């Protein structure tokens, strides 16, 4: 395979993918916007291009990225709240620009990192398959990731593959576990007598899924694959175990769900009217993760990609909080 472009390489998942592909001997070019993290990638010997993908990719981009055989598109704005225009620029316009660029460059495999948030609904959903009819988007992130999927899947000439990894965590995580630990400074909400369950995914398993998608034959073209750790665990257990590893005492407070949802909706409505539309302290989507049972059917990835998760939740926490990973995770938590 020729050179592989990894977008969003200055982010958590993208950096892990760059490291793995380079270790496998592939020629990798990393795209990112964070100056400090791009500099760190360069210091590790990786080819790095700093470029805003929401701007058209012209001939100069072709010269900067080089002759490409594949693209792994990780770059995205991922947040439970924000300005729709910002999500559209990062998740829709950037994806369209990159797909157009891939066509012009003759790319033969385009792996899009999407999200199971496109499937999220305020109800229990266990064993969700890839072909489930998608519900109304729960937020701007889910809406624009869904639109990004549609753009990629319509581009049949570039070997499109969609991956939907659930709840990625690991050493260097700057989102999932840091947000959880920050929330645990106050009592966590216990809804519906603790019925909420979910399947998370260690970053190493997501990287393996990306490698499998890159190596897959033409039968994978135009396919969507769920990716998760395969363990559907109580959210209470996840929170308490992760907090214990981080030296944080998790506390819980039983709460009725719908009054909390109404309050969160009011906070969102106020935030939408404030300058910059700052993320409110609580969002309906965030509460939903603490309220409902959610899991993915990952059997399709096993059948068509030969991929299956290898990292259990307990082992994933070892890799995240172990001595070798402790400093990197701490840095990610501080940056969150």
Coordinates of N, CA, C and O in Angstrom, one line a residue, residues 14-180:
X14 N -6.0 9.5 16.5 CA -5.2 9.7 15.4 C -3.7 9.4 15.7 O -3.0 8.8 14.9
X15 N -3.3 9.9 16.8 CA -1.9 9.7 17.2 C -1.5 8.2 17.4 O -0.5 7.8 17.0
X16 N -2.5 7.5 18.0 CA -2.3 6.0 18.2 C -2.2 5.3 16.8 O -1.4 4.4 16.6
X17 N -3.0 5.8 15.9 CA -3.0 5.1 14.5 C -1.7 5.4 13.8 O -1.1 4.5 13.2
X18 N -1.3 6.7 13.9 CA 0.0 7.0 13.2 C 1.1 6.2 13.8 O 1.9 5.6 13.0
X19 N 1.2 6.0 15.1 CA 2.3 5.2 15.7 C 2.2 3.8 15.3 O 3.3 3.2 14.9
X20 N 1.0 3.2 15.2 CA 0.9 1.8 14.8 C 1.2 1.6 13.3 O 2.0 0.6 13.0
X21 N 0.7 2.4 12.5 CA 1.0 2.2 11.0 C 2.5 2.4 10.7 O 3.1 1.7 10.0
X22 N 3.1 3.4 11.4 CA 4.5 3.6 11.2 C 5.3 2.4 11.7 O 6.3 2.0 11.1
X23 N 4.9 1.9 12.9 CA 5.6 0.7 13.4 C 5.5 -0.5 12.5 O 6.4 -1.4 12.5
X24 N 4.4 -0.6 11.7 CA 4.2 -1.6 10.8 C 5.0 -1.4 9.4 O 4.9 -2.2 8.5
X25 N 5.7 -0.3 9.4 CA 6.5 -0.1 8.2 C 5.8 0.7 7.1 O 6.3 0.9 6.0
X26 N 4.6 1.2 7.4 CA 3.9 2.0 6.3 C 4.4 3.4 6.3 O 4.9 4.0 7.3
X27 N 4.4 4.0 5.1 CA 4.7 5.5 5.0 C 3.4 6.2 5.4 O 2.4 6.1 4.8
X28 N 3.6 7.0 6.4 CA 2.5 7.7 7.0 C 2.7 9.2 7.0 O 3.8 9.7 7.3
X29 N 1.7 10.0 6.6 CA 1.7 11.4 6.8 C 0.6 11.8 7.7 O -0.6 11.3 7.6
X30 N 0.9 12.6 8.7 CA -0.1 13.0 9.7 C -0.6 14.4 9.5 O 0.2 15.3 9.3
X31 N -1.9 14.6 9.5 CA -2.5 15.9 9.4 C -3.0 16.3 10.8 O -3.7 15.5 11.5
X32 N -2.8 17.5 11.2 CA -3.3 18.0 12.4 C -3.3 19.5 12.5 O -2.7 20.2 11.6
X33 N -3.9 20.1 13.5 CA -3.9 21.6 13.7 C -3.3 22.0 15.0 O -2.9 23.2 15.1
X34 N -3.2 21.1 16.0 CA -2.6 21.5 17.2 C -1.1 21.7 17.1 O -0.4 20.7 16.8
X35 N -0.6 22.9 17.3 CA 0.8 23.1 17.0 C 1.7 22.3 17.9 O 2.7 21.7 17.4
X36 N 1.4 22.3 19.2 CA 2.3 21.5 20.1 C 2.3 20.1 19.9 O 3.4 19.4 19.9
X37 N 1.1 19.5 19.6 CA 1.1 18.0 19.4 C 1.6 17.6 18.0 O 2.2 16.6 17.9
X38 N 1.5 18.5 17.0 CA 2.1 18.3 15.7 C 3.6 18.3 15.9 O 4.3 17.5 15.3
X39 N 4.1 19.2 16.7 CA 5.6 19.3 16.9 C 6.1 18.0 17.6 O 7.2 17.5 17.3
X40 N 5.3 17.5 18.5 CA 5.7 16.2 19.2 C 5.7 15.1 18.2 O 6.6 14.2 18.2
X41 N 4.7 15.0 17.2 CA 4.8 14.0 16.2 C 6.0 14.1 15.3 O 6.6 13.1 14.9
X42 N 6.3 15.4 15.0 CA 7.5 15.6 14.2 C 8.8 15.2 14.9 O 9.7 14.6 14.3
X43 N 8.8 15.4 16.2 CA 10.0 15.0 17.0 C 10.1 13.5 17.0 O 11.2 13.0 17.2
X44 N 9.0 12.8 16.9 CA 9.0 11.3 16.8 C 9.4 10.8 15.4 O 9.5 9.6 15.2
X45 N 9.6 11.7 14.5 CA 10.1 11.3 13.2 C 9.0 11.2 12.1 O 9.2 10.7 11.0
X46 N 7.7 11.6 12.5 CA 6.6 11.5 11.5 C 6.5 12.7 10.6 O 6.8 13.8 11.0
X47 N 6.1 12.4 9.4 CA 5.8 13.5 8.4 C 4.5 14.2 8.8 O 3.5 13.5 9.0
X48 N 4.5 15.5 9.0 CA 3.3 16.2 9.5 C 3.0 17.3 8.6 O 3.8 18.1 8.2
X49 N 1.7 17.4 8.3 CA 1.2 18.6 7.6 C 0.1 19.3 8.4 O -0.9 18.7 8.8
X50 N 0.3 20.6 8.7 CA -0.7 21.3 9.4 C -1.6 22.0 8.4 O -1.1 22.8 7.6
X51 N -2.8 21.6 8.5 CA -3.8 22.1 7.5 C -5.2 22.1 8.0 O -5.6 21.1 8.7
X52 N -6.0 23.1 7.7 CA -7.4 23.2 8.1 C -8.2 22.5 7.0 O -8.3 23.0 5.8
X53 N -8.8 21.3 7.3 CA -9.5 20.6 6.3 C -10.8 21.2 5.9 O -11.4 20.8 4.8
X54 N -11.3 22.2 6.6 CA -12.5 22.8 6.2 C -12.3 23.8 5.1 O -13.3 24.3 4.5
X55 N -11.0 24.1 4.7 CA -10.7 24.9 3.6 C -10.4 23.9 2.4 O -9.9 22.8 2.6
X56 N -10.7 24.4 1.2 CA -10.6 23.5 0.0 C -9.1 23.0 -0.1 O -8.2 23.7 0.2
X57 N -9.0 21.7 -0.5 CA -7.7 21.1 -0.7 C -7.3 21.2 -2.2 O -7.8 20.5 -3.0
X58 N -6.4 22.1 -2.4 CA -6.0 22.4 -3.8 C -4.7 21.6 -4.2 O -4.3 20.6 -3.5
X59 N -4.1 22.0 -5.3 CA -2.9 21.4 -5.8 C -1.8 21.4 -4.7 O -1.0 20.4 -4.6
X60 N -1.7 22.5 -4.0 CA -0.7 22.5 -2.9 C -0.9 21.4 -1.9 O 0.1 20.9 -1.4
X61 N -2.1 21.1 -1.6 CA -2.4 20.0 -0.7 C -1.9 18.7 -1.2 O -1.3 17.8 -0.5
X62 N -2.0 18.4 -2.5 CA -1.5 17.2 -3.1 C 0.0 17.1 -3.0 O 0.5 16.1 -2.7
X63 N 0.7 18.3 -3.2 CA 2.1 18.3 -3.0 C 2.5 18.0 -1.6 O 3.5 17.4 -1.3
X64 N 1.7 18.6 -0.7 CA 2.1 18.4 0.8 C 1.9 17.0 1.3 O 2.7 16.5 2.0
X65 N 0.8 16.4 0.9 CA 0.4 15.1 1.3 C 1.2 14.0 0.6 O 1.4 12.9 1.1
X66 N 1.5 14.2 -0.6 CA 2.2 13.2 -1.4 C 1.2 12.2 -2.1 O 0.0 12.4 -1.9
X67 N 1.7 11.3 -2.8 CA 0.9 10.3 -3.5 C 0.3 9.3 -2.4 O 1.1 8.6 -1.8
X68 N -1.0 9.2 -2.3 CA -1.7 8.5 -1.3 C -2.3 7.2 -1.8 O -3.0 7.3 -2.9
X69 N -2.2 6.2 -1.0 CA -3.0 5.0 -1.3 C -4.2 4.8 -0.5 O -5.2 4.2 -0.9
X70 N -4.2 5.5 0.7 CA -5.3 5.4 1.7 C -5.4 6.6 2.5 O -4.4 7.3 2.8
X71 N -6.6 6.8 3.1 CA -6.8 7.9 4.0 C -7.6 7.3 5.2 O -8.6 6.6 5.0
X72 N -7.1 7.7 6.4 CA -7.9 7.4 7.6 C -8.3 8.7 8.2 O -7.5 9.5 8.7
X73 N -9.6 9.0 8.1 CA -10.1 10.3 8.5 C -10.7 10.3 9.9 O -11.8 9.9 10.2
X74 N -9.8 10.7 10.8 CA -10.2 10.8 12.3 C -10.6 12.2 12.7 O -11.2 12.4 13.7
X75 N -10.1 13.2 11.9 CA -10.4 14.6 12.3 C -11.9 14.9 12.5 O -12.6 14.6 11.6
X76 N -12.2 15.5 13.6 CA -13.7 15.8 13.8 C -13.8 16.8 15.0 O -12.8 16.8 15.8
X77 N -14.8 17.5 15.1 CA -15.2 18.2 16.3 C -16.2 17.3 17.0 O -17.3 17.0 16.6
X78 N -15.7 16.8 18.2 CA -16.5 15.9 19.0 C -16.8 16.5 20.3 O -15.9 16.7 21.2
X79 N -18.1 16.8 20.6 CA -18.5 17.4 21.8 C -20.0 17.2 21.9 O -20.7 17.1 20.9
X80 N -20.6 17.2 23.1 CA -22.0 17.0 23.3 C -22.8 18.3 23.0 O -24.0 18.3 23.0
X81 N -22.1 19.4 22.8 CA -22.8 20.7 22.6 C -21.9 21.7 21.9 O -20.7 21.6 22.0
X82 N -22.5 22.6 21.2 CA -21.7 23.7 20.5 C -22.5 24.3 19.4 O -23.7 23.9 19.2
X83 N -21.9 25.2 18.7 CA -22.5 25.8 17.5 C -22.6 24.9 16.4 O -21.6 24.3 16.0
X84 N -23.8 24.8 15.8 CA -24.0 23.9 14.6 C -23.0 24.3 13.5 O -22.5 23.4 12.8
X85 N -22.7 25.5 13.3 CA -21.8 25.9 12.2 C -20.4 25.4 12.4 O -19.8 25.0 11.4
X86 N -20.0 25.3 13.7 CA -18.7 24.7 13.9 C -18.6 23.2 13.6 O -17.6 22.7 13.1
X87 N -19.7 22.5 14.0 CA -19.8 21.1 13.7 C -19.8 20.9 12.2 O -19.2 19.9 11.7
X88 N -20.6 21.7 11.5 CA -20.7 21.5 10.1 C -19.4 21.7 9.4 O -19.0 21.0 8.5
X89 N -18.6 22.7 9.8 CA -17.3 23.0 9.2 C -16.4 21.8 9.4 O -15.7 21.4 8.5
X90 N -16.3 21.3 10.7 CA -15.3 20.3 11.0 C -15.7 18.9 10.5 O -14.9 18.1 10.1
X91 N -17.0 18.6 10.6 CA -17.5 17.2 10.3 C -18.1 17.0 9.0 O -18.2 15.8 8.5
X92 N -18.6 18.1 8.3 CA -19.3 17.9 7.0 C -18.4 18.5 5.9 O -18.0 17.8 5.0
X93 N -18.1 19.8 6.0 CA -17.3 20.5 5.0 C -16.0 19.8 4.9 O -15.5 19.6 3.7
X94 N -15.3 19.6 6.0 CA -14.0 19.0 5.9 C -14.0 17.6 5.3 O -13.1 17.2 4.5
X95 N -15.0 16.8 5.6 CA -15.2 15.5 5.1 C -15.4 15.5 3.6 O -14.8 14.8 2.8
X96 N -16.3 16.5 3.1 CA -16.5 16.6 1.7 C -15.2 17.0 1.0 O -14.9 16.5 -0.1
X97 N -14.5 18.0 1.6 CA -13.2 18.4 0.9 C -12.3 17.2 0.8 O -11.6 17.1 -0.2
X98 N -12.2 16.4 1.8 CA -11.2 15.3 1.8 C -11.7 14.2 0.9 O -10.8 13.6 0.2
X99 N -13.0 14.0 0.8 CA -13.5 13.0 -0.2 C -13.2 13.4 -1.6 O -12.7 12.6 -2.5
X100 N -13.4 14.7 -1.9 CA -13.1 15.2 -3.2 C -11.6 15.1 -3.5 O -11.2 14.7 -4.7
X101 N -10.8 15.4 -2.5 CA -9.4 15.3 -2.7 C -9.0 13.8 -3.0 O -8.1 13.5 -3.8
X102 N -9.6 12.9 -2.2 CA -9.3 11.5 -2.4 C -9.6 11.0 -3.8 O -8.8 10.2 -4.4
X103 N -10.7 11.5 -4.4 CA -11.0 11.1 -5.8 C -10.0 11.6 -6.7 O -9.5 10.9 -7.6
X104 N -9.5 12.8 -6.5 CA -8.5 13.4 -7.5 C -7.2 12.7 -7.3 O -6.4 12.6 -8.3
X105 N -6.9 12.2 -6.1 CA -5.6 11.5 -5.9 C -5.6 10.0 -6.2 O -4.6 9.4 -6.1
X106 N -6.8 9.5 -6.5 CA -6.9 8.1 -6.9 C -6.7 7.2 -5.6 O -6.2 6.0 -5.7
X107 N -7.2 7.7 -4.5 CA -7.1 6.9 -3.2 C -8.0 5.6 -3.4 O -9.1 5.7 -3.9
X108 N -7.5 4.5 -2.9 CA -8.2 3.2 -3.1 C -8.9 2.7 -1.8 O -9.7 1.8 -1.8
X109 N -8.6 3.4 -0.6 CA -9.3 3.0 0.6 C -9.4 4.3 1.4 O -8.5 5.0 1.7
X110 N -10.7 4.6 1.8 CA -11.0 5.7 2.7 C -11.7 5.2 3.9 O -12.9 4.8 3.8
X111 N -11.0 5.3 5.1 CA -11.6 4.8 6.3 C -12.1 6.0 7.1 O -11.3 6.9 7.5
X112 N -13.4 6.1 7.3 CA -14.0 7.2 8.0 C -14.3 6.8 9.5 O -15.0 5.8 9.7
X113 N -13.7 7.5 10.4 CA -14.1 7.2 11.9 C -15.3 8.0 12.2 O -15.3 9.2 12.3
X114 N -16.4 7.3 12.3 CA -17.7 7.9 12.7 C -18.0 7.7 14.2 O -17.0 7.6 15.0
X115 N -19.2 7.6 14.5 CA -19.6 7.5 15.9 C -20.9 6.8 16.1 O -21.9 7.1 15.3
X116 N -21.1 5.9 17.1 CA -22.4 5.4 17.4 C -23.4 6.4 17.9 O -24.6 6.1 18.1
X117 N -22.9 7.6 18.1 CA -23.9 8.7 18.5 C -25.0 8.9 17.5 O -26.1 9.4 17.8
X118 N -24.7 8.5 16.2 CA -25.7 8.6 15.2 C -26.9 7.7 15.4 O -28.0 7.9 14.9
X119 N -26.7 6.7 16.3 CA -27.7 5.7 16.6 C -28.4 6.0 18.0 O -29.4 5.4 18.3
X120 N -27.8 7.0 18.7 CA -28.3 7.2 20.1 C -29.7 7.7 20.1 O -30.2 8.5 19.3
X121 N -30.5 7.2 21.1 CA -31.8 7.6 21.3 C -32.1 7.5 22.8 O -31.4 6.8 23.5
X122 N -33.0 8.3 23.3 CA -33.3 8.3 24.8 C -34.2 7.1 25.1 O -35.3 7.3 25.5
X123 N -33.6 5.9 25.0 CA -34.2 4.7 25.4 C -33.2 3.6 25.4 O -32.1 3.8 24.9
X124 N -33.5 2.5 26.0 CA -32.6 1.3 26.0 C -32.5 0.8 24.6 O -33.5 0.6 23.9
X125 N -31.2 0.5 24.2 CA -30.9 -0.1 22.9 C -29.8 -1.0 23.0 O -28.6 -0.6 23.0
X126 N -30.0 -2.3 23.0 CA -29.0 -3.3 23.2 C -28.8 -4.0 21.8 O -29.8 -4.3 21.2
X127 N -27.5 -4.3 21.5 CA -27.3 -5.1 20.3 C -27.6 -4.3 19.0 O -28.1 -4.9 18.1
X128 N -27.3 -3.0 19.0 CA -27.7 -2.2 17.8 C -26.9 -2.6 16.6 O -25.7 -2.6 16.6
X129 N -27.5 -3.0 15.5 CA -26.8 -3.4 14.3 C -26.5 -2.2 13.4 O -27.1 -1.1 13.6
X130 N -25.6 -2.3 12.5 CA -25.2 -1.2 11.6 C -26.4 -0.7 10.7 O -26.4 0.5 10.3
X131 N -27.3 -1.6 10.4 CA -28.3 -1.2 9.4 C -29.6 -0.8 10.1 O -30.7 -0.7 9.5
X132 N -29.5 -0.5 11.4 CA -30.7 0.0 12.1 C -31.1 1.4 11.5 O -30.3 2.2 11.2
X133 N -32.4 1.6 11.4 CA -32.9 2.9 11.0 C -32.5 3.9 12.0 O -32.7 3.8 13.2
X134 N -31.9 5.0 11.5 CA -31.3 5.9 12.5 C -32.4 6.9 13.0 O -33.2 7.3 12.3
X135 N -32.3 7.1 14.3 CA -33.3 8.0 15.0 C -33.0 9.5 14.7 O -32.0 9.8 14.0
X136 N -33.8 10.3 15.1 CA -33.6 11.8 15.0 C -32.3 12.1 15.8 O -32.1 11.6 16.9
X137 N -31.4 12.8 15.1 CA -30.1 13.1 15.8 C -30.3 13.8 17.2 O -31.1 14.7 17.3
X138 N -29.5 13.4 18.1 CA -29.7 13.9 19.5 C -29.0 15.2 19.7 O -29.4 15.9 20.6
X139 N -28.0 15.5 18.9 CA -27.3 16.8 19.0 C -26.6 17.1 17.7 O -26.7 16.3 16.7
X140 N -25.9 18.2 17.7 CA -25.3 18.7 16.4 C -24.2 17.7 16.0 O -23.9 17.5 14.8
X141 N -23.5 17.1 17.0 CA -22.4 16.2 16.7 C -23.0 15.0 16.0 O -22.5 14.6 14.9
X142 N -24.1 14.4 16.5 CA -24.7 13.2 15.9 C -25.2 13.6 14.5 O -25.0 12.8 13.5
X143 N -25.8 14.7 14.3 CA -26.3 15.1 13.0 C -25.2 15.2 12.0 O -25.3 14.7 10.9
X144 N -24.1 15.9 12.4 CA -23.0 16.1 11.4 C -22.2 14.9 11.1 O -21.7 14.7 10.0
X145 N -22.1 14.0 12.1 CA -21.4 12.7 11.8 C -22.2 11.9 10.9 O -21.7 11.2 10.0
X146 N -23.5 11.9 11.0 CA -24.4 11.2 10.1 C -24.3 11.8 8.7 O -24.2 11.0 7.7
X147 N -24.2 13.1 8.6 CA -24.0 13.7 7.3 C -22.7 13.3 6.7 O -22.5 13.1 5.5
X148 N -21.6 13.3 7.5 CA -20.3 12.9 7.1 C -20.3 11.5 6.5 O -19.7 11.2 5.5
X149 N -21.0 10.6 7.2 CA -21.1 9.2 6.7 C -21.8 9.1 5.3 O -21.3 8.4 4.4
X150 N -22.8 9.9 5.1 CA -23.5 9.9 3.9 C -22.6 10.4 2.7 O -22.6 9.8 1.6
X151 N -21.8 11.4 3.0 CA -20.8 11.9 2.0 C -19.8 10.8 1.6 O -19.6 10.5 0.4
X152 N -19.3 10.1 2.6 CA -18.3 9.1 2.4 C -18.9 7.9 1.6 O -18.3 7.4 0.7
X153 N -20.0 7.4 2.1 CA -20.6 6.2 1.5 C -21.1 6.5 0.0 O -21.1 5.5 -0.8
X154 N -21.3 7.7 -0.3 CA -21.7 8.1 -1.7 C -20.5 8.1 -2.6 O -20.7 8.1 -3.9
X155 N -19.3 8.0 -2.0 CA -18.1 8.1 -2.8 C -17.5 6.7 -3.1 O -16.5 6.3 -2.6
X156 N -18.2 6.0 -4.0 CA -17.9 4.6 -4.3 C -16.5 4.3 -4.8 O -15.9 3.3 -4.6
X157 N -15.9 5.3 -5.5 CA -14.7 5.1 -6.2 C -13.4 5.1 -5.3 O -12.3 4.8 -5.7
X158 N -13.6 5.4 -4.0 CA -12.4 5.5 -3.1 C -12.4 4.4 -2.0 O -11.7 4.5 -1.0
X159 N -13.2 3.3 -2.2 CA -13.2 2.2 -1.3 C -13.6 2.6 0.1 O -12.9 2.4 1.1
X160 N -14.8 3.3 0.3 CA -15.2 3.8 1.6 C -15.5 2.7 2.6 O -16.2 1.8 2.3
X161 N -15.0 2.9 3.8 CA -15.4 2.1 4.9 C -15.7 3.0 6.1 O -14.9 3.9 6.4
X162 N -16.8 2.7 6.8 CA -17.2 3.5 8.0 C -16.9 2.7 9.2 O -17.4 1.5 9.3
X163 N -16.2 3.2 10.2 CA -16.1 2.6 11.5 C -16.8 3.4 12.6 O -16.7 4.6 12.6
X164 N -17.6 2.8 13.4 CA -18.3 3.5 14.5 C -17.8 2.9 15.9 O -18.5 2.1 16.5
X165 N -16.7 3.4 16.4 CA -16.2 2.9 17.6 C -16.9 3.6 18.8 O -17.1 4.8 18.8
X166 N -17.2 2.8 19.8 CA -17.9 3.3 21.0 C -17.0 3.7 22.1 O -16.1 2.9 22.5
X167 N -17.1 4.9 22.7 CA -16.5 5.2 23.9 C -15.0 4.9 24.0 O -14.6 4.0 24.8
X168 N -14.2 5.6 23.2 CA -12.7 5.2 23.1 C -12.0 5.7 24.4 O -12.2 6.9 24.7
X169 N -11.2 4.9 25.0 CA -10.5 5.3 26.2 C -9.1 4.7 26.1 O -8.8 3.8 25.3
X170 N -8.2 5.1 26.9 CA -6.8 4.6 27.0 C -5.9 5.7 27.4 O -6.3 6.8 27.7
X171 N -4.6 5.3 27.5 CA -3.6 6.3 27.9 C -3.5 7.5 26.9 O -3.4 7.3 25.7
X172 N -3.6 8.7 27.4 CA -3.6 9.9 26.5 C -5.0 10.3 26.2 O -5.2 11.3 25.6
X173 N -6.1 9.6 26.7 CA -7.5 10.0 26.5 C -7.7 11.4 27.1 O -7.3 11.7 28.2
X174 N -8.2 12.3 26.2 CA -8.5 13.6 26.6 C -10.0 13.9 26.7 O -10.4 15.1 26.8
X175 N -10.8 12.9 26.6 CA -12.3 13.1 26.6 C -13.0 12.2 27.6 O -13.5 12.7 28.6
X176 N -13.2 10.9 27.3 CA -14.1 10.1 28.0 C -13.8 10.0 29.5 O -14.6 10.5 30.3
X177 N -12.6 9.5 29.8 CA -12.3 9.3 31.3 C -12.1 10.6 32.0 O -12.5 10.8 33.1
X178 N -11.4 11.6 31.3 CA -11.2 12.9 32.0 C -12.6 13.5 32.3 O -12.8 14.1 33.4
X179 N -13.5 13.5 31.4 CA -14.9 14.0 31.6 C -15.5 13.3 32.8 O -16.2 13.9 33.6
X180 N -15.4 12.0 32.8 CA -16.0 11.2 33.9 C -15.4 11.6 35.2 O -16.2 11.8 36.2

